[in-house]
């Protein structure tokens, strides 16, 4: 319920609302809206790098680069959202309109994954990858505009719903807000996110009449930039020692700009200076959606693969209330000053430890991985299906063990000789950086190699011509059944597939006479043997770091921002995430470290160094009360204190509420 008493004064609409458990009812709509939005975003992002890797067939580095370019864009567009909200539409309308853009992007992205659109021959592979790439990139850009544009608005809009006496509830709101982000992330890995965008809009609009809405106050970001530019230019013009020094370099803008604006900019710049080292945390944190996901594809695990995809949000939902209600109060009772900036420093160190753990896991994985050829090498494996034992010689006079592992060559052109009667010699050209299999047939004759004398149809695979092969086909791990069919003849065989393995099946001409028993299996690549459960410690460490760093940073940014620049400072906080993802993009494309574990240790070492720098900066930081500073500046300028203004407004609202209540009683009578 809410009264009809709505006042407008200096751009702010005050609505008299009833509360639930000390919180404005409007908060519940905002929290549910955030849950739905994050559900949609994380549901798409959870499989994005796999979509790049296995649908668009990009390599690991390109998939990682595009993934982090998308995430970086999602955290750069908050600047645009903050400008639109503060100078044009206001937070409420900005969230509504950009959510529509967001929904269009999700639909576009979903359409790009339908391979049947360009799969004319219905072989399960798109015929025009350019179309799918273009459509998916358009979808990702729209999603980035939507999710990034509303990102600085939602948290700040939620904070606007609280009054001065609700500071405790305001702090709790940010923890609950972050819990909803991760609850949406948790469910999004289990349920399709497509319908969630529409739900987000409906839930948010449903609470429209209950929100405290701050009207746009002009392009505050542009005003900030102009004021800073003038201060720098004015300081440069008066750089001579004959001019008296000023307490702060922003004071050089006093000749043109209002002292209140200058004081507010000083507060913002003070916090933004602290943000300089923060991108390195996000450089590590967001790799759990790229490098760590690709790391998991080289590991084994059944139900644990679902656990790994949900462990981060599960830990968030567990750790946030434990930290907020138990750990932090306990530390405070012990007399330790565990300030927000100290929490963020410790969070950085936890993230660094997570990457050390990831490096140790990667070392174990590398012990089990096959030795792939470099870009200048080639590998060859010979499979003998001939009726007798053969010796194979490859020029220059190199003997091969048939059916053994792949042999590496540093040259492409080879000549293969078989000790048959007469001797058979044939020249081949190998592919650089690739693996090839040479099959010595027994007759005229998953990858299936058809040695039958006619076309064969295989369940869920292509029709195979005689003496031909299929392409490698992705199948789920576990037991799989295949049916081979030619006319009225058919037979069925089953095989159990290990996760990460690669197989070739050789089909002889006698396949139907012995009921598929003569099919030969060749294991090109062994199944993964390092279990996914080893990733749990690194996820626990990174999540602990996230709780201490991200949740605290969100609260800190809001508390240290002037009232009219909260969206701007939120956008600055999110930009640190964008810069962090750009760093990953650069390392993925230019770093090219030979071992993945070395890259993990490099990132961990950089974050430790950055956390030391940040702790020194935090030591010299003085916490402020923006409202108190603004009131002091107003007082110095002889302006009406904002508190008196607010009290006057609240008294007017109270009087009108009483009049409304009397009117309701008279109507009832």
XYZ file of C-alpha atoms in Angstrom:
669
model
C 0.000 0.000 0.000
C 1.127 3.569 -0.564
C -0.494 6.918 -0.128
C -1.201 9.370 -2.879
C 1.087 11.943 -1.320
C 3.746 12.488 -3.949
C 5.919 15.538 -3.821
C 8.334 16.837 -6.413
C 11.156 19.047 -5.287
C 14.548 19.598 -6.917
C 14.112 16.611 -9.233
C 13.272 14.012 -6.583
C 9.906 12.324 -6.154
C 9.170 11.273 -2.576
C 6.522 8.607 -2.134
C 5.166 7.716 1.278
C 5.435 3.919 1.432
C 4.785 1.310 4.039
C 7.714 -0.918 4.942
C 8.210 -4.623 5.458
C 10.803 -5.640 8.083
C 12.203 -2.117 7.920
C 12.703 -2.200 4.118
C 10.746 -0.257 1.480
C 8.404 -2.599 -0.388
C 9.801 -1.312 -3.703
C 13.117 -3.004 -2.865
C 11.599 -6.438 -3.348
C 10.662 -5.649 -6.951
C 14.201 -4.413 -7.648
C 15.769 -7.486 -6.054
C 13.559 -9.895 -8.049
C 14.292 -7.908 -11.201
C 18.025 -8.290 -10.610
C 17.604 -12.025 -10.041
C 15.803 -12.452 -13.390
C 18.313 -10.312 -15.281
C 21.319 -12.188 -13.902
C 19.544 -15.476 -14.581
C 19.339 -14.530 -18.243
C 22.888 -13.166 -18.498
C 24.752 -15.960 -16.731
C 22.711 -18.657 -18.436
C 23.991 -17.409 -21.783
C 27.528 -16.637 -20.593
C 28.005 -20.047 -18.945
C 28.136 -21.792 -22.337
C 29.457 -18.924 -24.459
C 33.089 -20.052 -24.668
C 31.920 -23.604 -25.461
C 29.673 -22.217 -28.202
C 32.704 -20.478 -29.706
C 34.861 -23.574 -29.339
C 32.537 -26.333 -30.534
C 29.875 -24.645 -32.690
C 31.897 -21.924 -34.412
C 35.011 -24.158 -34.201
C 37.382 -21.431 -32.946
C 40.587 -22.382 -31.142
C 41.049 -21.865 -27.391
C 42.866 -18.531 -27.680
C 40.345 -16.972 -30.097
C 37.395 -18.272 -28.062
C 38.966 -16.816 -24.902
C 39.697 -13.481 -26.599
C 36.183 -12.979 -27.984
C 34.650 -14.093 -24.683
C 36.613 -11.506 -22.722
C 36.023 -8.849 -25.390
C 32.283 -9.393 -24.853
C 32.608 -9.254 -21.058
C 34.743 -6.106 -21.340
C 32.058 -4.468 -23.492
C 29.441 -5.427 -20.880
C 31.445 -3.468 -18.313
C 32.243 -0.496 -20.559
C 28.637 0.249 -21.538
C 27.739 1.193 -17.921
C 29.324 4.579 -18.714
C 26.718 5.016 -21.455
C 23.981 3.837 -19.089
C 25.070 6.279 -16.397
C 25.066 9.204 -18.862
C 21.600 8.311 -20.172
C 20.202 7.857 -16.658
C 21.706 10.972 -15.105
C 21.216 13.400 -17.983
C 18.236 12.219 -20.006
C 15.852 9.423 -19.007
C 16.463 8.861 -15.305
C 17.316 5.473 -13.799
C 13.807 3.984 -14.049
C 13.225 4.623 -17.777
C 16.826 3.719 -18.633
C 16.346 0.294 -17.054
C 13.065 -0.218 -18.960
C 14.292 0.785 -22.436
C 17.665 -0.931 -22.292
C 16.016 -4.112 -21.017
C 14.078 -4.209 -24.303
C 17.388 -3.941 -26.207
C 18.694 -6.706 -23.961
C 15.750 -8.994 -24.821
C 16.246 -8.462 -28.571
C 19.927 -9.374 -28.163
C 19.101 -12.617 -26.334
C 16.643 -13.644 -29.064
C 19.203 -12.815 -31.779
C 21.854 -14.854 -29.977
C 19.490 -17.802 -29.628
C 18.682 -17.729 -33.362
C 22.404 -17.730 -34.220
C 22.779 -21.155 -32.560
C 20.213 -22.844 -34.863
C 22.435 -24.637 -37.364
C 19.456 -25.778 -39.492
C 19.121 -22.193 -40.814
C 22.144 -22.725 -43.094
C 22.444 -26.522 -42.948
C 21.011 -27.284 -46.400
C 22.290 -30.893 -46.572
C 21.228 -31.616 -42.956
C 24.616 -33.038 -41.984
C 24.527 -31.325 -38.581
C 27.131 -28.691 -39.553
C 26.277 -25.133 -40.692
C 27.112 -24.447 -44.329
C 27.591 -20.702 -43.778
C 29.574 -19.939 -40.623
C 29.786 -16.256 -41.596
C 26.029 -15.905 -41.104
C 26.115 -17.492 -37.642
C 29.168 -15.484 -36.585
C 27.615 -12.195 -37.765
C 24.298 -12.947 -36.037
C 25.952 -14.013 -32.790
C 28.195 -10.925 -32.735
C 25.136 -8.685 -33.271
C 23.344 -10.481 -30.443
C 26.316 -10.112 -28.107
C 26.622 -6.376 -28.856
C 22.921 -5.834 -28.071
C 23.221 -7.897 -24.889
C 26.277 -5.888 -23.842
C 24.388 -2.625 -24.429
C 21.430 -3.906 -22.433
C 23.077 -5.576 -19.471
C 25.862 -3.004 -19.240
C 23.557 -0.031 -19.679
C 21.280 -0.983 -16.796
C 24.091 -2.223 -14.551
C 25.025 1.116 -12.896
C 21.364 2.082 -12.639
C 19.858 -0.902 -10.799
C 22.168 -0.865 -7.756
C 22.009 2.926 -7.447
C 18.232 2.883 -8.028
C 17.887 0.387 -5.189
C 19.988 2.600 -2.933
C 17.724 5.566 -3.747
C 14.782 3.782 -2.116
C 16.281 4.098 1.380
C 16.070 7.104 3.679
C 18.764 8.475 5.975
C 17.651 6.463 9.031
C 17.847 3.165 7.091
C 21.643 2.930 6.794
C 21.728 -0.584 8.296
C 19.100 -1.819 5.837
C 20.998 -0.117 3.001
C 24.169 -2.084 3.793
C 22.182 -5.316 3.997
C 20.518 -4.480 0.671
C 23.843 -4.675 -1.182
C 24.528 -8.130 0.273
C 21.022 -9.314 -0.661
C 21.459 -7.691 -4.076
C 24.634 -9.707 -4.631
C 22.926 -12.866 -3.371
C 20.230 -12.432 -6.019
C 22.892 -12.042 -8.706
C 24.337 -15.416 -7.785
C 20.995 -17.117 -7.195
C 20.161 -16.175 -10.779
C 23.551 -17.469 -11.876
C 22.957 -20.772 -10.061
C 19.566 -21.497 -11.606
C 20.633 -20.260 -15.049
C 23.070 -23.175 -15.374
C 20.185 -25.599 -14.904
C 17.259 -23.882 -16.681
C 17.066 -22.092 -20.028
C 17.419 -18.310 -19.602
C 15.472 -17.226 -22.699
C 12.168 -16.445 -20.943
C 13.821 -14.623 -18.081
C 14.332 -11.331 -19.925
C 10.580 -10.811 -20.353
C 10.070 -11.751 -16.702
C 12.621 -9.095 -15.726
C 10.648 -6.367 -17.475
C 7.276 -7.441 -16.082
C 8.518 -7.686 -12.485
C 10.298 -4.334 -12.621
C 7.356 -2.495 -14.187
C 4.971 -4.054 -11.635
C 6.564 -1.999 -8.855
C 6.555 1.268 -10.796
C 4.139 3.088 -8.499
C 6.188 2.301 -5.390
C 9.613 3.537 -6.461
C 11.361 6.658 -5.274
C 12.436 8.118 -8.617
C 15.160 10.697 -9.055
C 14.662 12.753 -12.196
C 17.728 13.377 -14.392
C 19.735 16.375 -13.249
C 21.581 17.147 -16.464
C 24.611 15.499 -17.999
C 26.582 15.259 -14.772
C 29.391 13.241 -16.395
C 29.888 15.902 -19.054
C 29.890 18.586 -16.349
C 32.489 16.613 -14.412
C 34.705 16.250 -17.490
C 34.450 19.963 -18.345
C 35.246 20.980 -14.762
C 38.284 18.680 -14.618
C 39.448 19.907 -18.023
C 39.158 23.528 -16.963
C 41.087 22.872 -13.722
C 43.938 21.198 -15.633
C 44.036 23.952 -18.263
C 43.894 26.702 -15.663
C 46.657 25.065 -13.616
C 48.836 24.779 -16.724
C 48.305 28.475 -17.518
C 49.324 29.449 -13.983
C 52.221 27.042 -13.603
C 54.638 29.864 -12.772
C 55.928 29.974 -9.176
C 54.603 33.543 -8.924
C 51.075 32.186 -8.540
C 50.134 30.919 -5.073
C 49.660 27.182 -4.657
C 46.210 25.778 -3.964
C 45.273 23.042 -1.541
C 44.018 20.704 -4.289
C 44.591 20.864 -8.032
C 40.807 20.861 -8.600
C 40.675 24.206 -6.761
C 41.985 25.787 -9.979
C 38.414 25.445 -11.268
C 37.060 27.834 -8.606
C 37.050 30.780 -11.022
C 34.353 29.194 -13.190
C 32.602 26.319 -11.409
C 30.493 25.988 -8.277
C 32.367 24.969 -5.129
C 29.830 22.237 -4.402
C 30.486 20.578 -7.789
C 34.247 20.838 -7.212
C 33.893 19.247 -3.763
C 31.828 16.412 -5.244
C 34.399 15.818 -8.003
C 37.164 15.676 -5.390
C 35.286 12.902 -3.613
C 34.798 10.962 -6.855
C 38.436 11.368 -7.950
C 39.622 10.209 -4.549
C 37.759 6.919 -5.003
C 38.644 6.568 -8.706
C 42.320 6.839 -7.802
C 41.846 3.789 -5.562
C 40.289 1.947 -8.514
C 43.528 2.011 -10.546
C 44.906 -1.337 -9.261
C 41.505 -3.106 -9.168
C 41.294 -4.385 -12.794
C 43.874 -7.082 -12.008
C 41.385 -8.818 -9.698
C 38.833 -9.027 -12.518
C 41.568 -10.239 -14.876
C 41.748 -13.373 -12.767
C 38.137 -13.629 -11.661
C 36.477 -13.655 -15.099
C 38.776 -16.394 -16.383
C 36.626 -18.897 -14.499
C 34.221 -18.522 -17.431
C 36.909 -19.012 -20.102
C 40.248 -20.607 -19.188
C 38.809 -22.585 -16.274
C 35.896 -23.803 -18.425
C 38.331 -24.952 -21.110
C 40.456 -26.548 -18.394
C 37.407 -28.549 -17.295
C 36.979 -29.921 -20.839
C 40.323 -31.739 -20.424
C 39.175 -33.395 -17.193
C 36.896 -36.305 -16.346
C 33.694 -36.207 -14.325
C 30.038 -37.137 -14.588
C 27.671 -35.379 -12.188
C 30.630 -33.322 -10.934
C 30.575 -31.348 -14.203
C 27.184 -29.975 -13.149
C 28.567 -29.269 -9.675
C 31.515 -27.307 -11.079
C 29.205 -25.112 -13.180
C 27.133 -24.276 -10.084
C 29.777 -24.256 -7.339
C 30.474 -20.509 -7.597
C 26.873 -19.311 -7.089
C 26.293 -22.010 -4.435
C 29.326 -20.803 -2.500
C 28.229 -17.175 -2.919
C 24.789 -17.957 -1.491
C 26.512 -19.693 1.418
C 29.435 -17.366 2.090
C 27.729 -13.956 1.819
C 25.455 -14.458 4.859
C 28.239 -16.251 6.766
C 30.666 -13.386 6.128
C 28.065 -10.668 6.697
C 26.525 -12.101 9.876
C 29.317 -14.160 11.428
C 32.888 -13.636 10.195
C 32.982 -9.829 9.904
C 31.168 -9.163 13.222
C 33.438 -11.718 14.931
C 36.548 -9.960 13.603
C 35.136 -6.635 14.797
C 34.462 -8.028 18.283
C 38.085 -9.172 18.430
C 39.047 -5.496 18.220
C 40.494 -5.743 14.703
C 39.844 -2.913 12.269
C 38.826 -4.962 9.238
C 37.829 -1.970 7.108
C 36.273 -2.322 3.610
C 39.578 -1.632 1.848
C 41.354 -4.242 3.981
C 38.654 -6.753 3.056
C 39.220 -5.997 -0.617
C 42.986 -6.538 -0.219
C 42.424 -9.926 1.401
C 39.970 -10.761 -1.386
C 42.714 -10.118 -3.952
C 45.065 -12.502 -2.144
C 42.402 -15.223 -2.126
C 42.005 -14.819 -5.892
C 45.778 -15.144 -6.334
C 45.744 -18.376 -4.294
C 42.930 -19.649 -6.519
C 45.162 -19.293 -9.572
C 48.026 -21.047 -7.825
C 45.584 -23.901 -7.206
C 44.533 -23.808 -10.882
C 48.193 -23.999 -11.921
C 48.741 -27.108 -9.756
C 45.670 -28.741 -11.311
C 46.933 -27.844 -14.791
C 50.289 -29.494 -14.077
C 48.438 -32.713 -13.217
C 46.368 -32.434 -16.410
C 49.453 -31.867 -18.566
C 50.896 -35.167 -17.363
C 47.972 -37.005 -18.982
C 47.531 -34.982 -22.180
C 48.927 -36.278 -25.490
C 51.945 -34.596 -27.021
C 50.418 -32.493 -29.810
C 52.543 -31.218 -32.710
C 53.702 -27.622 -32.840
C 52.768 -25.372 -35.747
C 55.915 -26.485 -37.629
C 55.533 -30.226 -36.952
C 53.268 -33.047 -38.146
C 52.183 -36.315 -36.558
C 51.328 -39.644 -38.161
C 49.864 -42.892 -36.889
C 49.715 -46.097 -38.963
C 46.886 -48.616 -38.474
C 47.274 -52.059 -40.068
C 44.117 -53.951 -41.068
C 46.026 -56.138 -43.518
C 45.904 -59.896 -43.051
C 49.626 -60.239 -42.178
C 52.234 -58.345 -40.162
C 53.899 -55.515 -42.044
C 57.025 -53.421 -41.578
C 56.611 -49.758 -42.425
C 59.521 -47.555 -43.409
C 59.158 -43.809 -43.805
C 61.848 -41.787 -45.530
C 64.517 -41.153 -44.597
C 64.749 -44.784 -43.361
C 62.646 -44.354 -40.230
C 60.886 -47.505 -39.007
C 57.445 -47.203 -37.466
C 55.646 -49.433 -34.999
C 52.230 -50.110 -36.442
C 49.217 -49.341 -34.191
C 51.509 -47.482 -31.780
C 51.150 -43.856 -30.746
C 51.571 -40.893 -33.085
C 55.071 -40.193 -34.416
C 56.204 -36.582 -34.832
C 57.926 -35.297 -37.987
C 59.583 -31.941 -38.576
C 59.017 -32.202 -42.349
C 55.805 -32.517 -44.398
C 56.711 -34.674 -47.406
C 57.254 -38.359 -46.604
C 57.478 -41.635 -48.519
C 55.936 -44.758 -46.994
C 57.267 -48.242 -47.922
C 55.610 -51.578 -47.003
C 57.510 -54.891 -47.070
C 54.847 -56.587 -49.210
C 55.597 -58.649 -52.286
C 56.121 -56.618 -54.378
C 57.136 -53.718 -52.110
C 54.579 -50.905 -52.064
C 55.881 -47.335 -51.934
C 53.761 -44.198 -51.869
C 54.447 -40.491 -51.228
C 52.309 -38.399 -48.840
C 52.217 -34.777 -47.751
C 51.433 -34.233 -44.059
C 49.610 -31.257 -42.568
C 51.642 -28.895 -40.395
C 50.393 -28.653 -36.840
C 47.971 -31.554 -37.378
C 47.533 -35.264 -36.753
C 46.842 -37.829 -39.479
C 46.147 -41.551 -39.516
C 47.378 -43.855 -42.318
C 45.199 -46.976 -42.625
C 46.568 -50.007 -44.456
C 43.423 -51.777 -45.759
C 42.839 -55.515 -45.828
C 40.469 -55.603 -48.814
C 39.202 -53.305 -51.519
C 37.622 -51.570 -49.593
C 34.278 -41.630 -33.519
C 35.672 -41.422 -37.223
C 34.086 -44.322 -39.054
C 36.125 -45.769 -41.917
C 33.941 -47.684 -44.371
C 35.595 -50.786 -45.779
C 32.269 -52.189 -46.992
C 31.638 -52.412 -50.746
C 28.607 -50.064 -50.760
C 27.185 -47.006 -49.012
C 26.385 -47.398 -45.328
C 23.944 -45.434 -43.204
C 24.929 -45.033 -39.534
C 22.496 -43.829 -36.883
C 22.912 -40.084 -36.202
C 25.833 -39.895 -38.672
C 26.384 -39.338 -42.367
C 25.994 -41.870 -45.112
C 29.493 -43.215 -45.884
C 30.636 -44.107 -49.380
C 32.947 -47.106 -49.961
C 36.582 -46.563 -48.887
C 35.625 -43.216 -47.341
C 35.629 -41.725 -43.854
C 33.341 -39.512 -41.804
C 34.453 -36.417 -39.987
C 34.922 -36.618 -36.239
C 31.541 -36.310 -34.545
C 30.957 -35.092 -30.984
C 29.047 -37.571 -28.817
C 28.178 -37.560 -25.130
C 30.295 -39.687 -22.835
C 28.979 -43.020 -21.648
C 27.522 -45.955 -23.567
C 26.251 -45.204 -27.078
C 24.463 -47.448 -29.603
C 25.027 -47.294 -33.376
C 23.070 -48.983 -36.158
C 24.723 -49.682 -39.539
C 22.281 -50.143 -42.419
C 22.490 -50.958 -46.136
C 19.180 -51.740 -47.756
C 17.575 -54.578 -45.804
C 20.835 -55.497 -44.093
C 21.628 -53.980 -40.696
C 23.505 -54.626 -37.480
C 23.951 -52.815 -34.179
C 26.964 -52.289 -31.970
C 27.637 -50.380 -28.741
C 30.678 -48.672 -27.343
C 31.419 -46.808 -24.110
C 33.054 -43.439 -24.663
C 35.340 -41.716 -22.181
C 35.181 -37.941 -21.717
C 37.769 -36.189 -23.912
C 38.684 -39.308 -25.879
C 38.863 -39.684 -29.660
C 38.164 -42.907 -31.560
C 38.306 -44.291 -35.087
C 36.164 -47.313 -36.053
C 37.253 -49.483 -39.002
C 34.383 -51.221 -40.809
C 35.415 -54.361 -42.764
C 33.590 -55.875 -45.753
C 32.316 -58.707 -43.523
C 30.507 -56.347 -41.147
C 26.984 -57.759 -41.710
C 27.969 -61.422 -41.815
C 29.364 -61.332 -38.274
C 26.763 -58.931 -36.851
C 29.139 -55.934 -36.439
C 31.595 -57.993 -34.348
C 34.462 -57.366 -36.798
C 34.452 -53.582 -36.365
C 37.881 -52.514 -35.104
C 38.251 -49.697 -32.591
C 41.318 -47.444 -32.669
C 41.798 -45.086 -29.706
C 43.286 -41.908 -31.176
C 43.254 -40.062 -27.861
C 42.891 -41.494 -24.382
C 40.004 -40.340 -22.134
C 40.638 -37.611 -19.573
C 41.832 -39.071 -16.284
C 42.190 -36.022 -13.977
C 38.888 -35.551 -12.150
C 36.933 -32.286 -12.181
C 36.625 -32.431 -8.409
C 40.185 -31.059 -8.264
C 38.796 -27.724 -9.464
C 36.636 -27.279 -6.348
C 39.452 -25.743 -4.198
C 40.194 -23.064 -6.793
C 36.482 -22.222 -7.066
C 36.230 -21.984 -3.269
C 39.213 -19.639 -3.108
C 38.050 -17.401 -5.964
C 34.536 -17.200 -4.506
C 35.864 -16.268 -1.071
C 37.893 -13.553 -2.758
C 34.823 -12.403 -4.681
C 32.730 -12.049 -1.507
C 35.426 -10.025 0.236
C 36.316 -7.936 -2.815
C 33.227 -7.451 -4.957
C 30.434 -7.177 -2.376
C 32.559 -4.874 -0.223
C 33.602 -2.793 -3.241
C 29.966 -2.327 -4.247
C 29.091 -1.028 -0.767
C 32.223 1.126 -0.599
C 31.545 2.757 -3.991
C 28.013 3.706 -3.017
C 28.928 4.994 0.456
C 31.765 7.226 -0.782
C 29.859 8.768 -3.705
C 28.020 12.106 -3.653
C 24.272 11.751 -4.065
C 24.163 13.025 -7.653
C 27.173 10.966 -8.820
C 26.399 7.491 -7.499
C 25.660 6.097 -10.981
C 28.874 7.678 -12.290
C 30.965 6.054 -9.569
C 29.156 2.728 -10.062
C 30.066 2.959 -13.762
C 33.687 3.635 -12.788
C 33.644 0.541 -10.543
C 32.298 -1.585 -13.402
C 34.897 -0.174 -15.795
C 37.604 -1.783 -13.666
C 36.036 -5.093 -14.695
C 36.188 -4.087 -18.357
C 39.884 -3.208 -18.131
C 40.563 -6.525 -16.407
C 38.978 -8.444 -19.287
C 40.947 -6.413 -21.825
C 44.133 -7.509 -20.040
C 43.101 -11.166 -20.477
C 42.370 -10.515 -24.146
C 45.851 -9.052 -24.676
C 47.586 -11.910 -22.848
C 45.579 -14.545 -24.755
C 46.460 -13.026 -28.123
C 50.011 -11.787 -27.513
C 51.343 -13.687 -24.502
C 51.394 -17.166 -26.051
C 53.054 -18.774 -23.046
C 54.004 -22.375 -23.903
C 52.338 -23.827 -20.797
C 48.951 -22.910 -19.390
C 50.092 -23.428 -15.793
C 52.798 -20.809 -16.358
C 50.115 -18.322 -17.440
C 48.131 -19.052 -14.261
C 51.199 -18.428 -12.089
C 51.950 -15.220 -14.002
C 48.479 -13.856 -13.245
C 48.727 -14.935 -9.585
C 52.090 -13.175 -9.186
C 50.791 -9.985 -10.796
C 47.771 -9.907 -8.483
C 49.932 -10.382 -5.382
C 52.091 -7.429 -6.464
C 49.002 -5.323 -7.186
C 47.412 -6.212 -3.829
C 50.530 -4.929 -2.044
C 50.294 -1.648 -3.963
C 46.569 -1.399 -3.195
C 47.121 -2.035 0.525
C 49.580 0.872 0.632
C 47.085 3.137 -1.148
C 44.304 1.998 1.212
C 46.464 2.775 4.246
C 46.549 6.458 3.305
C 42.858 6.659 2.340
C 40.534 8.591 4.678
C 36.886 7.514 4.701
C 34.415 10.331 4.162
C 30.727 11.125 4.601
C 29.696 12.763 1.293
C 26.495 14.202 2.776
C 28.441 15.869 5.585
C 30.964 17.403 3.167
C 28.186 18.644 0.881
C 26.348 20.177 3.877
C 29.530 21.940 4.980
C 30.110 23.408 1.496
C 26.477 24.519 1.339
C 26.868 26.184 4.715
C 30.021 28.006 3.587
C 28.145 29.250 0.526
C 25.187 30.387 2.628
C 22.825 27.868 1.002
C 19.939 26.114 2.754
C 21.239 22.876 4.299
C 19.820 19.858 2.551
C 18.784 18.264 5.820
C 16.545 21.265 6.657
C 15.109 21.056 3.183
C 14.405 17.362 3.552
C 12.811 17.793 6.994
C 10.559 20.521 5.615
C 9.537 18.268 2.739
C 8.856 15.313 5.054
C 6.716 17.532 7.326
C 4.692 18.609 4.298
C 4.227 14.959 3.310
C 3.188 14.047 6.858
C 0.577 16.822 6.950
C -0.829 15.727 3.593
C -0.876 12.066 4.721
C -2.896 13.078 7.773
C -5.319 15.006 5.583
C -5.674 11.969 3.313
C -6.304 9.676 6.282
C -8.982 12.052 7.602
C -10.553 12.108 4.161
C -10.588 8.285 4.062
C -12.260 8.162 7.537
C -14.905 10.670 6.477
C -15.590 8.656 3.338
C -15.975 5.447 5.375
C -18.369 7.205 7.770
